[in-house]
Coordinates of C-alpha atoms in Angstrom, one line a residue:
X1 CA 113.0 90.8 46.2
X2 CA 115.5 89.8 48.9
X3 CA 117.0 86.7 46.9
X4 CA 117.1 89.6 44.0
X5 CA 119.4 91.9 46.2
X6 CA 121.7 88.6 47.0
X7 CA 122.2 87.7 43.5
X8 CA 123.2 91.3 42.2
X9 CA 126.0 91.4 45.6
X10 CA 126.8 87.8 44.6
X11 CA 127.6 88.7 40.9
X12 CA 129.7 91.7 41.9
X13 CA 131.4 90.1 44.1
X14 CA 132.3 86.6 41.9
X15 CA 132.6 88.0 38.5
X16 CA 133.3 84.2 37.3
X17 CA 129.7 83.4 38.5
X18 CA 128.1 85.9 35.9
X19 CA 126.2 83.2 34.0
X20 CA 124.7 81.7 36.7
X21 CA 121.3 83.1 38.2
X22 CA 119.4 82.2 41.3
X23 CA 116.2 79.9 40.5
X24 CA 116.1 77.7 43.7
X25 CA 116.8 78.2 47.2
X26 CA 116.0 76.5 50.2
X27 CA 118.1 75.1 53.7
X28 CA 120.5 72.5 52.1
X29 CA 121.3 74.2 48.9
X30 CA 121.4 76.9 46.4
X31 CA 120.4 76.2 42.6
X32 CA 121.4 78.2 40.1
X33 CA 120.8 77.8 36.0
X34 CA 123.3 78.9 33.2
X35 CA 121.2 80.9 31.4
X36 CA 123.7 81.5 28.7
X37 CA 123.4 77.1 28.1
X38 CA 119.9 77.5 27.6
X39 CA 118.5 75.4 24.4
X40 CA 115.5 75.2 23.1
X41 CA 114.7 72.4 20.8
X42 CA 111.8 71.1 19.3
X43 CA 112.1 67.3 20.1
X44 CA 114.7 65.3 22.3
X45 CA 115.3 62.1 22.5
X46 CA 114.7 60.7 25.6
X47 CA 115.5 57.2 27.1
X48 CA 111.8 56.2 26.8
X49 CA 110.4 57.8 24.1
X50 CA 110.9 61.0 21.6
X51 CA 109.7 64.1 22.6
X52 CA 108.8 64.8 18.5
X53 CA 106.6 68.5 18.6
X54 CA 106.9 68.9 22.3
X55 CA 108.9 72.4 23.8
X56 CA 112.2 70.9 25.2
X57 CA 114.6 72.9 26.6
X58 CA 117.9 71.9 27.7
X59 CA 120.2 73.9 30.4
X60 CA 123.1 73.3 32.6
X61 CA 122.3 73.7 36.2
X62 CA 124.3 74.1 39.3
X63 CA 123.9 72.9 42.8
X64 CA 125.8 74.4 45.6
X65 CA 125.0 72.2 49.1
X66 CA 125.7 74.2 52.1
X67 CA 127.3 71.5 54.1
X68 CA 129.6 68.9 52.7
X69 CA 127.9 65.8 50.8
X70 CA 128.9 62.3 50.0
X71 CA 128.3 60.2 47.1
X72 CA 126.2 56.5 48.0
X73 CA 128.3 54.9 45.7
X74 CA 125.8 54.3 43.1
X75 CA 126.8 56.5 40.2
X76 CA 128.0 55.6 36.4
X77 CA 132.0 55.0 36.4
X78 CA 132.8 59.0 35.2
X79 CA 135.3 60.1 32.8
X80 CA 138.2 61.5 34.7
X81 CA 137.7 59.2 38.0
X82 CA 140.0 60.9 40.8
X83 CA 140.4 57.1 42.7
X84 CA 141.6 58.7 45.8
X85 CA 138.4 60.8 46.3
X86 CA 136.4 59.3 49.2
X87 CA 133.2 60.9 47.7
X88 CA 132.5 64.2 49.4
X89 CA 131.6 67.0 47.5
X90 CA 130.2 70.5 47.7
X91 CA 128.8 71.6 44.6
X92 CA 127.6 69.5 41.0
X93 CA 127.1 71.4 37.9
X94 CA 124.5 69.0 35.8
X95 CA 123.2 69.0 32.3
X96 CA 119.8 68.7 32.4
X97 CA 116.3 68.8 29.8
X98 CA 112.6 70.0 30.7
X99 CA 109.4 69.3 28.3
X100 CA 107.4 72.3 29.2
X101 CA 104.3 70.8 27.9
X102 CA 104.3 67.7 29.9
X103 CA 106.0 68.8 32.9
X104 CA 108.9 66.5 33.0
X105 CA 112.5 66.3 33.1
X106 CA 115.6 64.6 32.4
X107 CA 119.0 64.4 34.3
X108 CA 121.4 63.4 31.4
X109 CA 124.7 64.2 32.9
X110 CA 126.4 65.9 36.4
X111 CA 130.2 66.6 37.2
X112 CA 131.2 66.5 41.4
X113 CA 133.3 69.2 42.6
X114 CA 135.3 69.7 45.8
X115 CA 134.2 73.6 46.3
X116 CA 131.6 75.6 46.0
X117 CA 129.9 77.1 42.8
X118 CA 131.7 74.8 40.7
X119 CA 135.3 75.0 41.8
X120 CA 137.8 73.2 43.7
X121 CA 138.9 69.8 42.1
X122 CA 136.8 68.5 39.4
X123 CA 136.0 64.9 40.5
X124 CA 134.6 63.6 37.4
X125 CA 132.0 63.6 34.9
X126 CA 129.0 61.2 35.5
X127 CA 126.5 60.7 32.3
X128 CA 124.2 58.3 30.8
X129 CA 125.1 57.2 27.6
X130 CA 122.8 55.4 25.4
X131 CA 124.7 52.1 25.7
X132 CA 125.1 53.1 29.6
X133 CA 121.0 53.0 29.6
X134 CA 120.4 50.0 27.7
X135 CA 122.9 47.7 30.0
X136 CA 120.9 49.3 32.6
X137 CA 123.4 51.4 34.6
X138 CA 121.6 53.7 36.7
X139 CA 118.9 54.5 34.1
X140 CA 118.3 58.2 33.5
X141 CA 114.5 58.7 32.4
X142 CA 111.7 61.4 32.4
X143 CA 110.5 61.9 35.6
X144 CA 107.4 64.3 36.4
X145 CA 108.3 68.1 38.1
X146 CA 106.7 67.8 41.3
X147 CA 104.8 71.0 42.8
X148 CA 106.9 73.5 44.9
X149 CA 110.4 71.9 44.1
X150 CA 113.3 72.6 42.9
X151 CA 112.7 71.0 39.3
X152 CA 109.4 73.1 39.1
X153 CA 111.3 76.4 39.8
X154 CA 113.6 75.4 37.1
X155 CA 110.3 74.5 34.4
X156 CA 109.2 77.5 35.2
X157 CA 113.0 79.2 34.8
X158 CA 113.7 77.7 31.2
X159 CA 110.4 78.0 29.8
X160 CA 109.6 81.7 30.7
X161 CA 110.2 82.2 26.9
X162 CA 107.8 79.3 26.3
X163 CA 104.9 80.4 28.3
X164 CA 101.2 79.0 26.9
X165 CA 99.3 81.4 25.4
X166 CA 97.2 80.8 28.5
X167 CA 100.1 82.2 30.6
X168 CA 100.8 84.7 28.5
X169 CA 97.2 86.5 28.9
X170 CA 97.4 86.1 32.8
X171 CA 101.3 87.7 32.6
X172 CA 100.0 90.6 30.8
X173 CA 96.4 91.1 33.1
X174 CA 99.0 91.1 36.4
X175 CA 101.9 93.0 34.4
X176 CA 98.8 96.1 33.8
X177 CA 98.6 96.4 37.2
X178 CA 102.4 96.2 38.6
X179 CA 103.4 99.3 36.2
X180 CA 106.4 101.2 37.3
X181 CA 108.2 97.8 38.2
X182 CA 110.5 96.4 35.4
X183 CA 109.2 92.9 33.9
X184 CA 112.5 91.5 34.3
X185 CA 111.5 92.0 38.0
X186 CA 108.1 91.1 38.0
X187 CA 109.1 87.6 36.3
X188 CA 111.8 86.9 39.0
X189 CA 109.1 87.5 41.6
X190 CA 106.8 85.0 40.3
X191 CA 109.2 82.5 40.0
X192 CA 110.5 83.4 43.4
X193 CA 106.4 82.8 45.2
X194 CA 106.3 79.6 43.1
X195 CA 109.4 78.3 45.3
X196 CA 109.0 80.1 48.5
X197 CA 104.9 79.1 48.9
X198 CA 105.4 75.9 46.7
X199 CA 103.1 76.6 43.9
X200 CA 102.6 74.5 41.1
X201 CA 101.9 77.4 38.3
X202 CA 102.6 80.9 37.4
X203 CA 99.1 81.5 37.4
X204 CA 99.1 80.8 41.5
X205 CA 101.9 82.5 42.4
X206 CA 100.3 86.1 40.5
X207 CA 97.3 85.4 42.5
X208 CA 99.3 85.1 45.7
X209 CA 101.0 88.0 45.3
X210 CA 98.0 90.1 44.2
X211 CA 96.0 88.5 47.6
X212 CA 99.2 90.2 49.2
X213 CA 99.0 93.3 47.9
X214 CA 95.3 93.8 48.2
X215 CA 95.7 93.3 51.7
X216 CA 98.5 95.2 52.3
X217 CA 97.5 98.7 50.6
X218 CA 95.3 99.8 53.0
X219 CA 97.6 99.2 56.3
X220 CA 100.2 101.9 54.1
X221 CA 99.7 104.8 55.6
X222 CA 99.8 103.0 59.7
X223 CA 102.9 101.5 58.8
X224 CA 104.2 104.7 57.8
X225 CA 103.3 106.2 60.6
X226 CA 104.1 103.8 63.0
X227 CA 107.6 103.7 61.7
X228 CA 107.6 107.5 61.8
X229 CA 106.5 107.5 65.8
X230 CA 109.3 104.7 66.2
X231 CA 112.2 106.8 64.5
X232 CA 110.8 109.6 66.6
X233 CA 109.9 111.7 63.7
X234 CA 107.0 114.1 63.6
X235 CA 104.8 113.7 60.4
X236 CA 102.7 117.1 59.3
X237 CA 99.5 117.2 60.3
X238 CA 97.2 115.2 56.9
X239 CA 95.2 117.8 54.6
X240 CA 92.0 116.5 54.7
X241 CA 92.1 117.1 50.5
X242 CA 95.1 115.5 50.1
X243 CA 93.6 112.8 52.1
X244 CA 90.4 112.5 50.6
X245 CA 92.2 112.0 47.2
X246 CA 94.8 108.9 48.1
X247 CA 91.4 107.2 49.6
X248 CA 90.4 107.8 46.1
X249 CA 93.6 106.4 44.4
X250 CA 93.6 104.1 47.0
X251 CA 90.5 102.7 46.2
X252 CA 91.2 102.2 42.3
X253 CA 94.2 100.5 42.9
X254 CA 92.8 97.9 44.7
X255 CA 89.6 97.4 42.6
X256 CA 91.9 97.5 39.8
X257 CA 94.4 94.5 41.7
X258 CA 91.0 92.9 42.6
X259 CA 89.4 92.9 38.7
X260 CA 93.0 91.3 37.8
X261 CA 92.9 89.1 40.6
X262 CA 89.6 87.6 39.4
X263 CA 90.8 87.7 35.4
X264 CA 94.1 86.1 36.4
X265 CA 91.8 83.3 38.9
X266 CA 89.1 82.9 35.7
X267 CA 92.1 81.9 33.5
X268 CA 93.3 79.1 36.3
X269 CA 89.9 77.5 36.4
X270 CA 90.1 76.9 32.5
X271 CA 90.8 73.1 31.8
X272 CA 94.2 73.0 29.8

């Protein structure tokens, strides 16, 4: 919910950065997606093979370094080649595809920038063109989205329209139980646990936060309190009716979390 809050402030205060949202985070860098360059296609051609019948999506991402970075010299001669850069940079927006059923992607293009989120001077644009790959120039290819990194939290970003049908069911057991939040929300928070706690599915990350939750309810009410004694505010004394009755609710809720819990875990064990 926290990276949530930042983006919202973030967009007020930048209106240029509207398109961009918040899919990665970690020390080094921020990564953000376009999400109004999202395209879903239904093949791609790839440097190794066609991706005929396979979910391919392709988006433009950006990645804004929190301490300046330097080129190693190996890129593609760009279009636009600034030759008095010395090769530092602070931010590259990329053009990137994912194959949400094998889990893979594809760098196809990036452009260096000077600044942060994008701005600054534009360096130059680095691609891989077909003839680029067949001479062998720093061959782009499909590479395999690795648990817990970056690429996964973008998979997971670009195909939340694409979800199997097996993700689907498990989306709508933990959404049942997580009423009064807004999906858009609930979504964001799953793909937030799959970065944060380096998960390789959405199926793990509902199950995470659901453990959470579970053992969180029943500590509620000591929190409360003990926040209450801190602030030096005096609570009313409990009605033992009123009492008796948020045991009760207290009680469903957490079978209810535990019975999707289990679902949700059932659907994970199935073979895909």
């Amino acid at each position: 919910m926290r990276i949530v809050l930042t983006l919202l402030l973030m967009i007020a205060a930048a209106p240029a950065w509207a398109d961009w949202v918040l899919v990665s985070t970690n020390d080094s860098v921020d990564s953000f997606a376009d999400s109004a360059s999202l395209e879903v296609q239904s093949s791609f051609w790839g440097m190794r093979f066609s991706r005929v019948g396979n979910r391919v999506v392709k988006v433009r991402q950006l990645m804004n370094f929190k301490i300046p970075q330097r080129s190693n010299g190996s890129w593609v001669r760009p279009q636009g080649f600034n030759p008095e850069w010395n090769g530092t940079y602070m931010s590259l927006k990329s053009s990137v595809v994912y194959d949400c059923d094998s889990s893979e992607f594809e760098l196809l293009s990036y452009d260096a920038y000077t600044s942060p989120m994008g701005s600054g001077t534009h360096e130059g644009t680095y691609w891989w063109t077909t003839s680029a790959r067949s001479r062998g120039q720093n061959k782009a290819k499909w590479e395999p989205v690795a648990p817990g990194s970056k690429e996964a939290a973008f998979l997971n970003f670009v195909c939340g329209n694409q979800d199997s049908p097996k993700v689907q069911r498990q989306k709508e057991i933990y959404f049942s139980v997580s009423r009064g939040v807004p999906r858009k929300e609930l979504e964001k928070e799953i793909t937030r646990v799959i970065d944060r706690q380096h998960l390789a599915t959405p199926g793990q990350a509902m199950i995470y936060i659901l453990d959470q939750n579970i053992a969180y309810l029943p500590q509620i009410n000591s929190i409360v309190k003990k926040a209450a004694s801190d602030a030096g505010v005096k609570l009313p004394p409990d009605d033992p009716l009123d009492a008796a009755e948020d045991r009760v609710k207290l009680a469903r809720e957490i079978r209810a979390m535990t019975q999707a819990r289990e679902a949700i875990a059932a659907l994970e064990a199935e073979a895909r």
